[in-house]
Every structure is written in structure tokens, then in C-alpha cells.
Amino acid sequence: MKKIVLISFLAMLCMASFAQLRYFFPDSNACFSAGRYKFWFNGDTTINELKYKKVYMQYHDSIPDFDRASYYSSVREDTLAEKVYMFILEDTVERLIYDFSLREGDSVRVSNFCPELCYTPEWEDLNMCSVPVVERVDSILIGGSYRKRIVILKEYQYNNQWFELCWIEGIGSSNGPFTPLESCTVDTGFIFPLLCVHIDGELVYQPYSEVEGWDVCYPHEGSGGFGMFNAQTMGSISVFPTVADDILKIEHSDVLDNGYKYSIYNIWGEQISGGKLDSDMINVSYLKSGMYMIVLYKSDKVYSGKFIKE
């Protein structure tokens, strides 16, 4: 009987130890590398009498340099409620991005932020997905300490494919610190895997260190690629069909018969192919199934669009 009581007490103690946030986003001099972006935590600010940590974003640049970053958002952590909130510059209200109080089987309803390419302020906007569900809650060893981890399952409706992602206290999502949910729509379908976390110049977390292609902190270093374009100056184009099989059709009057070139990139920003745009149709039959970006460019004019290869 005493053993049962002791075991029950220890179990309750373990649960209580996770009853509030124990690990937090860094206060300063921290760089999160997510795909081709870098997010810097540096300093704090006050909004509506609440204290936030300031976040800066570095665009399409292989060299981690805080001086190249610009102010992006502010983050607040509610310790007791186990929630993390975000105030992005383009928005006017605070939005929930993490809820570490969730338990197995709970539905996940948070806001999703993707750098530049997408911003879905409400979970309902992910209308091609099933509502994500917590598969399990466990812990992961980082830097000699165990941090709470929430593993989430979500389903793509267009091909009934399930996938997992995880949240970690003080780290964020496997998609990056501010993209807690992988989007299932074509418009927001690019992913930004969390590659590395540096604090005070020291590497503290590298989840894909053994995965070829993701085993570096800055995958586009020295490789032109998508970094040759400044995404802030891009216009947008429509492509059809958005889920393509063999042929992709460009729908934009300005780019046809005007000497544009094109490049196709995968979800990690790696250039797959390119050439001169001779007509409004491009053969994509050789591409593997997945999500892609197409960029059309001429001198200082750049247009981009996104599509899925069946």
C-alpha cells in the first residue's frame, strides 16, 4: 500500500513539475536558424503594460549577423498558464502561438506565422487540414536538462497524408520558433525547418544534425539560390493548376513575351531547375511530389508563385 501511495505521489510530483513553463525563449544574443531565415532575440519592450521579448528577422542571408536583421515581432510567455503569445508588426492584436498546457488527445488551435510567405492569424484559415491533435506529451534532453515536448499530428486533406511536428519549451516548433503548425494550404505550404539554435554564440540545439541536407545551420551559405532575390521586392503571380501533374501554366500578363527567366525552388530554397520563359506553360513532369516556389525575374523585376507537384 505504501508503495502505491509513493508511486502515486511521485507521479503527481512529476505532473506538477510541468504545471508551468520551466524553460523560456532567450532574452538576448540568441539566433534561431529556420530554413533560410534567422530570428534574433535581443532586448525587450512593453506593449499594453505587458513585457515582451523583441525579435528581429534576417532575410535570405547566409551570414548570421544581427546588424543585418530588422525588427519583426514581440513574444510574451505566460508562465502559469503555460502559453506563449506573439505580437507581429503587421497585426494589431496579441495572438496565441503555443499552449504547453495541452494534453494527449486535445485539439490544437493556435495562430501560425510563416516568414513573408504566409500569415494565418486564426487556425480556421488552415481549411485544407483536419484540426491538429496532440498525439503525446513527453520530454526531450537538451543541454543536460529535460524540456517538455508536445508531439502533434495533422492530416493533409488533399492526399490524406499524416505528419508529426513537435513543440519544445524555450525552443518553439520543429518548423521554427513562430510557425507552430505546418500549413496544409497551397498558399502557405512552404516549411522552414528549425535547423539550429545559438545562444551567446554557442550551439545549444540542432535537431537534424544527422539528416543530410539539414545537417548545417545555414544551408544556403555560398550557394546563390533563393538568396539572390530580395523577397521584400517580389510581386506575385498566379499559377494553374495549383496541384500540378505535368504542365504548370503562368497567369500574369506582364511576364509573358518579355524576356523573363524562371527558377524553381524546393521547400528548402534550393534551386531545382530554371530557364528562359518562352511561353505561358512550363513542363514540371520531372519534379518529385512536393511543394515548390517558382520565381520569374528580369533586371529588377521579380515575381513568385507557389504550387504542389502531384
CSV table of C-alpha atoms in Angstrom, one decimal:
chain,number,residue,atom,x,y,z
A,1,MET,CA,0.0,0.0,0.0
A,2,LYS,CA,2.8,2.4,0.9
A,3,LYS,CA,4.5,1.6,-2.5
A,4,ILE,CA,1.3,2.5,-4.3
A,5,VAL,CA,0.9,5.8,-2.4
A,6,LEU,CA,4.6,6.6,-3.0
A,7,ILE,CA,4.3,5.9,-6.7
A,8,SER,CA,1.1,8.0,-6.9
A,9,PHE,CA,2.9,10.8,-5.1
A,10,LEU,CA,5.9,10.7,-7.4
A,11,ALA,CA,3.6,10.7,-10.5
A,12,MET,CA,1.7,13.7,-9.1
A,13,LEU,CA,5.1,15.4,-8.4
A,14,CYS,CA,6.2,14.8,-12.0
A,15,MET,CA,3.0,16.2,-13.3
A,16,ALA,CA,3.2,19.2,-11.0
A,17,SER,CA,6.7,19.9,-12.2
A,18,PHE,CA,5.3,20.5,-15.7
A,19,ALA,CA,2.3,22.6,-14.5
A,20,GLN,CA,4.0,25.8,-15.6
A,21,LEU,CA,6.6,26.9,-18.1
A,22,ARG,CA,10.1,25.9,-16.9
A,23,TYR,CA,12.1,27.0,-20.0
A,24,PHE,CA,11.7,30.2,-21.9
A,25,PHE,CA,12.8,31.9,-25.1
A,26,PRO,CA,16.2,33.6,-24.6
A,27,ASP,CA,16.3,37.2,-23.6
A,28,SER,CA,19.2,38.4,-25.8
A,29,ASN,CA,22.0,37.4,-28.2
A,30,ALA,CA,20.2,34.3,-29.4
A,31,CYS,CA,19.9,33.3,-33.0
A,32,PHE,CA,17.3,30.7,-34.3
A,33,SER,CA,18.0,29.4,-37.8
A,34,ALA,CA,14.8,28.2,-39.5
A,35,GLY,CA,15.3,27.3,-43.2
A,36,ARG,CA,16.7,30.3,-44.9
A,37,TYR,CA,15.7,32.7,-42.1
A,38,LYS,CA,17.4,33.8,-38.9
A,39,PHE,CA,15.5,35.1,-35.9
A,40,TRP,CA,17.3,37.1,-33.3
A,41,PHE,CA,16.1,37.6,-29.7
A,42,ASN,CA,17.5,40.8,-28.5
A,43,GLY,CA,16.1,43.1,-25.7
A,44,ASP,CA,12.6,43.7,-24.5
A,45,THR,CA,9.7,46.1,-24.8
A,46,THR,CA,6.4,46.9,-23.2
A,47,ILE,CA,3.0,46.7,-25.0
A,48,ASN,CA,-0.2,47.4,-23.3
A,49,GLU,CA,1.6,47.3,-19.9
A,50,LEU,CA,2.9,43.8,-20.6
A,51,LYS,CA,6.5,42.9,-21.1
A,52,TYR,CA,7.6,41.3,-24.3
A,53,LYS,CA,10.9,40.0,-25.8
A,54,LYS,CA,11.9,41.7,-29.0
A,55,VAL,CA,12.5,39.5,-32.1
A,56,TYR,CA,14.4,40.5,-35.2
A,57,MET,CA,14.4,38.7,-38.6
A,58,GLN,CA,17.3,38.3,-41.0
A,59,TYR,CA,16.1,37.7,-44.6
A,60,HIS,CA,17.7,35.2,-47.1
A,61,ASP,CA,21.2,35.7,-45.8
A,62,SER,CA,23.8,33.0,-45.1
A,63,ILE,CA,25.8,35.0,-42.6
A,64,PRO,CA,24.4,35.2,-39.1
A,65,ASP,CA,24.7,38.9,-38.4
A,66,PHE,CA,22.3,40.8,-36.1
A,67,ASP,CA,23.2,44.1,-37.8
A,68,ARG,CA,21.5,42.7,-41.0
A,69,ALA,CA,18.2,41.9,-39.2
A,70,SER,CA,15.2,44.1,-38.8
A,71,TYR,CA,12.5,44.2,-36.1
A,72,TYR,CA,9.9,41.5,-36.7
A,73,SER,CA,7.7,40.8,-33.7
A,74,SER,CA,7.4,40.6,-29.9
A,75,VAL,CA,6.9,37.5,-27.8
A,76,ARG,CA,5.4,37.1,-24.3
A,77,GLU,CA,5.3,34.0,-22.1
A,78,ASP,CA,2.6,33.4,-19.6
A,79,THR,CA,4.4,31.2,-17.1
A,80,LEU,CA,1.5,30.0,-15.0
A,81,ALA,CA,-0.9,29.4,-18.0
A,82,GLU,CA,1.9,27.7,-20.0
A,83,LYS,CA,1.1,29.8,-23.0
A,84,VAL,CA,3.2,31.9,-25.4
A,85,TYR,CA,1.8,34.9,-27.3
A,86,MET,CA,3.1,36.9,-30.2
A,87,PHE,CA,2.6,40.5,-31.5
A,88,ILE,CA,3.7,40.7,-35.1
A,89,LEU,CA,4.3,44.2,-36.7
A,90,GLU,CA,1.6,43.7,-39.4
A,91,ASP,CA,-1.0,42.8,-36.8
A,92,THR,CA,-2.9,44.8,-34.2
A,93,VAL,CA,-3.6,42.2,-31.5
A,94,GLU,CA,-1.8,39.6,-29.5
A,95,ARG,CA,-2.1,36.1,-30.7
A,96,LEU,CA,-1.6,32.7,-29.1
A,97,ILE,CA,1.2,30.7,-30.8
A,98,TYR,CA,1.9,27.9,-28.1
A,99,ASP,CA,-0.2,26.3,-25.4
A,100,PHE,CA,2.0,23.9,-23.4
A,101,SER,CA,-0.9,23.1,-21.1
A,102,LEU,CA,-2.3,20.8,-23.8
A,103,ARG,CA,-2.7,17.1,-23.0
A,104,GLU,CA,-2.9,13.9,-25.1
A,105,GLY,CA,-5.9,14.0,-27.4
A,106,ASP,CA,-6.5,17.7,-27.1
A,107,SER,CA,-7.3,19.8,-30.3
A,108,VAL,CA,-4.6,22.3,-31.2
A,109,ARG,CA,-5.9,25.8,-32.1
A,110,VAL,CA,-3.2,28.5,-32.3
A,111,SER,CA,-2.0,31.1,-34.8
A,112,ASN,CA,0.6,30.3,-37.4
A,113,PHE,CA,3.2,32.7,-38.7
A,114,CYS,CA,5.5,31.9,-41.7
A,115,PRO,CA,8.2,34.4,-42.7
A,116,GLU,CA,6.9,36.6,-45.6
A,117,LEU,CA,5.2,33.8,-47.5
A,118,CYS,CA,2.3,33.3,-45.2
A,119,TYR,CA,0.5,34.6,-42.2
A,120,THR,CA,-2.6,32.8,-40.9
A,121,PRO,CA,-3.9,34.7,-37.8
A,122,GLU,CA,-6.5,32.1,-37.0
A,123,TRP,CA,-6.4,28.3,-37.1
A,124,GLU,CA,-9.6,28.2,-39.1
A,125,ASP,CA,-7.8,29.6,-42.1
A,126,LEU,CA,-6.0,26.3,-42.5
A,127,ASN,CA,-9.1,25.0,-44.3
A,128,MET,CA,-7.4,22.1,-46.1
A,129,CYS,CA,-6.4,20.4,-42.8
A,130,SER,CA,-8.0,18.4,-40.2
A,131,VAL,CA,-7.8,20.1,-36.8
A,132,PRO,CA,-4.4,19.1,-35.3
A,133,VAL,CA,-4.4,16.8,-32.3
A,134,VAL,CA,-1.9,16.2,-29.5
A,135,GLU,CA,-0.5,12.7,-30.0
A,136,ARG,CA,1.6,12.6,-26.8
A,137,VAL,CA,3.3,14.7,-24.2
A,138,ASP,CA,6.8,13.7,-23.2
A,139,SER,CA,10.2,15.4,-22.7
A,140,ILE,CA,13.5,15.8,-24.6
A,141,LEU,CA,17.1,16.2,-23.3
A,142,ILE,CA,18.7,19.4,-24.4
A,143,GLY,CA,21.9,20.7,-22.8
A,144,GLY,CA,21.8,18.3,-19.9
A,145,SER,CA,18.2,19.2,-18.9
A,146,TYR,CA,14.8,17.7,-19.9
A,147,ARG,CA,12.3,20.0,-21.5
A,148,LYS,CA,8.6,19.4,-22.1
A,149,ARG,CA,7.8,18.3,-25.6
A,150,ILE,CA,4.3,18.1,-27.2
A,151,VAL,CA,4.0,16.0,-30.3
A,152,ILE,CA,1.2,16.9,-32.7
A,153,LEU,CA,-0.5,15.0,-35.6
A,154,LYS,CA,-2.1,16.7,-38.5
A,155,GLU,CA,-3.5,15.4,-41.8
A,156,TYR,CA,-3.4,16.8,-45.3
A,157,GLN,CA,-6.8,16.6,-46.8
A,158,TYR,CA,-5.7,16.7,-50.5
A,159,ASN,CA,-3.8,13.4,-50.2
A,160,ASN,CA,-4.8,12.1,-46.7
A,161,GLN,CA,-1.2,12.2,-45.6
A,162,TRP,CA,-0.4,12.4,-41.9
A,163,PHE,CA,2.6,14.0,-40.4
A,164,GLU,CA,4.1,14.9,-37.0
A,165,LEU,CA,5.6,18.0,-35.6
A,166,CYS,CA,6.7,18.9,-32.1
A,167,TRP,CA,6.8,21.8,-29.7
A,168,ILE,CA,9.6,22.2,-27.1
A,169,GLU,CA,9.6,24.7,-24.2
A,170,GLY,CA,12.0,27.5,-24.9
A,171,ILE,CA,12.7,26.3,-28.4
A,172,GLY,CA,9.4,26.5,-30.2
A,173,SER,CA,8.3,24.3,-33.1
A,174,SER,CA,10.2,21.9,-35.3
A,175,ASN,CA,9.1,24.3,-38.1
A,176,GLY,CA,10.8,27.2,-36.4
A,177,PRO,CA,10.0,29.4,-33.4
A,178,PHE,CA,6.9,31.2,-34.8
A,179,THR,CA,5.4,28.5,-37.1
A,180,PRO,CA,3.8,26.2,-34.6
A,181,LEU,CA,1.7,24.4,-37.2
A,182,GLU,CA,2.6,23.2,-40.7
A,183,SER,CA,0.2,24.7,-43.1
A,184,CYS,CA,-1.8,22.5,-45.4
A,185,THR,CA,-2.8,25.1,-48.0
A,186,VAL,CA,-1.1,25.8,-51.2
A,187,ASP,CA,-0.8,29.4,-50.4
A,188,THR,CA,1.0,28.7,-47.1
A,189,GLY,CA,2.6,25.4,-47.9
A,190,PHE,CA,6.4,26.2,-47.5
A,191,ILE,CA,8.1,24.9,-44.4
A,192,PHE,CA,11.0,26.4,-42.5
A,193,PRO,CA,12.6,23.6,-40.5
A,194,LEU,CA,14.3,24.6,-37.3
A,195,LEU,CA,18.0,23.9,-38.1
A,196,CYS,CA,19.9,25.4,-35.2
A,197,VAL,CA,19.7,27.5,-32.0
A,198,HIS,CA,22.6,29.5,-30.9
A,199,ILE,CA,22.7,31.4,-27.6
A,200,ASP,CA,25.7,33.7,-26.8
A,201,GLY,CA,27.4,32.2,-29.9
A,202,GLU,CA,27.1,28.7,-28.5
A,203,LEU,CA,25.2,25.9,-30.4
A,204,VAL,CA,22.6,24.6,-28.0
A,205,TYR,CA,20.2,22.7,-30.2
A,206,GLN,CA,20.5,21.1,-33.7
A,207,PRO,CA,17.6,18.7,-34.3
A,208,TYR,CA,18.5,17.5,-37.8
A,209,SER,CA,22.3,17.1,-37.2
A,210,GLU,CA,22.2,13.6,-38.7
A,211,VAL,CA,19.9,14.3,-41.7
A,212,GLU,CA,21.6,15.0,-44.9
A,213,GLY,CA,20.8,18.4,-46.3
A,214,TRP,CA,19.5,19.7,-43.0
A,215,ASP,CA,22.7,19.0,-41.1
A,216,VAL,CA,24.0,22.6,-41.3
A,217,CYS,CA,22.8,25.7,-39.6
A,218,TYR,CA,22.9,27.9,-42.7
A,219,PRO,CA,22.2,25.7,-45.7
A,220,HIS,CA,22.4,28.4,-48.4
A,221,GLU,CA,25.9,29.6,-47.4
A,222,GLY,CA,27.9,30.3,-50.6
A,223,SER,CA,25.2,29.0,-52.9
A,224,GLY,CA,23.3,31.8,-54.6
A,225,GLY,CA,20.0,30.0,-54.7
A,226,PHE,CA,16.9,31.8,-53.5
A,227,GLY,CA,19.1,34.3,-51.6
A,228,MET,CA,19.9,36.1,-54.9
A,229,PHE,CA,16.4,37.6,-54.7
A,230,ASN,CA,15.1,40.0,-52.1
A,231,ALA,CA,11.7,38.7,-51.1
A,232,GLN,CA,10.6,42.1,-50.0
A,233,THR,CA,10.6,43.3,-53.6
A,234,MET,CA,8.8,40.4,-55.1
A,235,GLY,CA,5.5,40.6,-56.9
A,236,SER,CA,3.1,37.7,-57.0
A,237,ILE,CA,1.8,35.6,-59.9
A,238,SER,CA,-0.9,33.0,-60.3
A,239,VAL,CA,-0.1,29.5,-61.5
A,240,PHE,CA,-2.5,26.9,-62.6
A,241,PRO,CA,-3.2,24.2,-61.6
A,242,THR,CA,-2.1,24.8,-58.0
A,243,VAL,CA,-1.7,21.0,-57.8
A,244,ALA,CA,0.1,20.2,-61.0
A,245,ASP,CA,0.9,17.0,-62.8
A,246,ASP,CA,2.9,17.6,-66.0
A,247,ILE,CA,2.3,21.2,-67.0
A,248,LEU,CA,2.3,24.5,-65.0
A,249,LYS,CA,0.6,27.5,-66.6
A,250,ILE,CA,1.6,31.0,-65.7
A,251,GLU,CA,-1.2,33.6,-65.4
A,252,HIS,CA,0.3,37.1,-65.5
A,253,SER,CA,0.2,39.5,-68.4
A,254,ASP,CA,3.4,41.4,-67.6
A,255,VAL,CA,5.8,38.4,-67.7
A,256,LEU,CA,4.8,36.8,-71.0
A,257,ASP,CA,6.8,37.5,-74.1
A,258,ASN,CA,9.0,40.0,-72.2
A,259,GLY,CA,12.3,38.1,-71.9
A,260,TYR,CA,11.8,36.7,-68.4
A,261,LYS,CA,13.7,33.8,-66.9
A,262,TYR,CA,12.4,31.4,-64.3
A,263,SER,CA,13.8,29.3,-61.5
A,264,ILE,CA,12.0,26.6,-59.5
A,265,TYR,CA,12.9,26.1,-55.8
A,266,ASN,CA,12.1,23.3,-53.3
A,267,ILE,CA,10.8,24.0,-49.8
A,268,TRP,CA,14.3,24.5,-48.5
A,269,GLY,CA,15.1,27.2,-51.0
A,270,GLU,CA,17.3,25.0,-53.2
A,271,GLN,CA,17.1,25.7,-56.9
A,272,ILE,CA,15.9,22.6,-58.8
A,273,SER,CA,15.7,23.9,-62.4
A,274,GLY,CA,15.3,27.1,-64.5
A,275,GLY,CA,15.5,28.6,-67.9
A,276,LYS,CA,14.0,31.1,-70.3
A,277,LEU,CA,10.2,31.7,-70.2
A,278,ASP,CA,9.3,31.0,-73.8
A,279,SER,CA,5.5,30.6,-73.3
A,280,ASP,CA,2.9,30.6,-70.5
A,281,MET,CA,3.5,26.9,-69.9
A,282,ILE,CA,6.3,25.1,-68.1
A,283,ASN,CA,7.0,21.4,-68.0
A,284,VAL,CA,7.2,20.2,-64.4
A,285,SER,CA,6.7,16.4,-65.0
A,286,TYR,CA,10.3,15.7,-63.9
A,287,LEU,CA,9.7,17.1,-60.4
A,288,LYS,CA,9.2,14.9,-57.4
A,289,SER,CA,6.0,15.1,-55.5
A,290,GLY,CA,6.0,18.0,-53.1
A,291,MET,CA,5.7,21.8,-52.7
A,292,TYR,CA,7.7,24.3,-54.8
A,293,MET,CA,8.2,28.0,-55.5
A,294,ILE,CA,8.6,29.4,-59.0
A,295,VAL,CA,10.4,32.8,-59.4
A,296,LEU,CA,10.2,34.8,-62.6
A,297,TYR,CA,12.8,37.6,-63.0
A,298,LYS,CA,14.2,40.2,-65.4
A,299,SER,CA,16.5,43.0,-64.4
A,300,ASP,CA,15.0,44.5,-61.2
A,301,LYS,CA,11.5,42.8,-61.6
A,302,VAL,CA,10.8,39.6,-59.7
A,303,TYR,CA,7.6,37.6,-59.3
A,304,SER,CA,6.9,34.5,-57.3
A,305,GLY,CA,4.2,31.9,-57.0
A,306,LYS,CA,3.7,28.5,-55.3
A,307,PHE,CA,2.4,25.2,-56.4
A,308,ILE,CA,2.3,21.5,-55.4
A,309,LYS,CA,3.6,18.7,-57.7
A,310,GLU,CA,1.3,15.7,-57.6
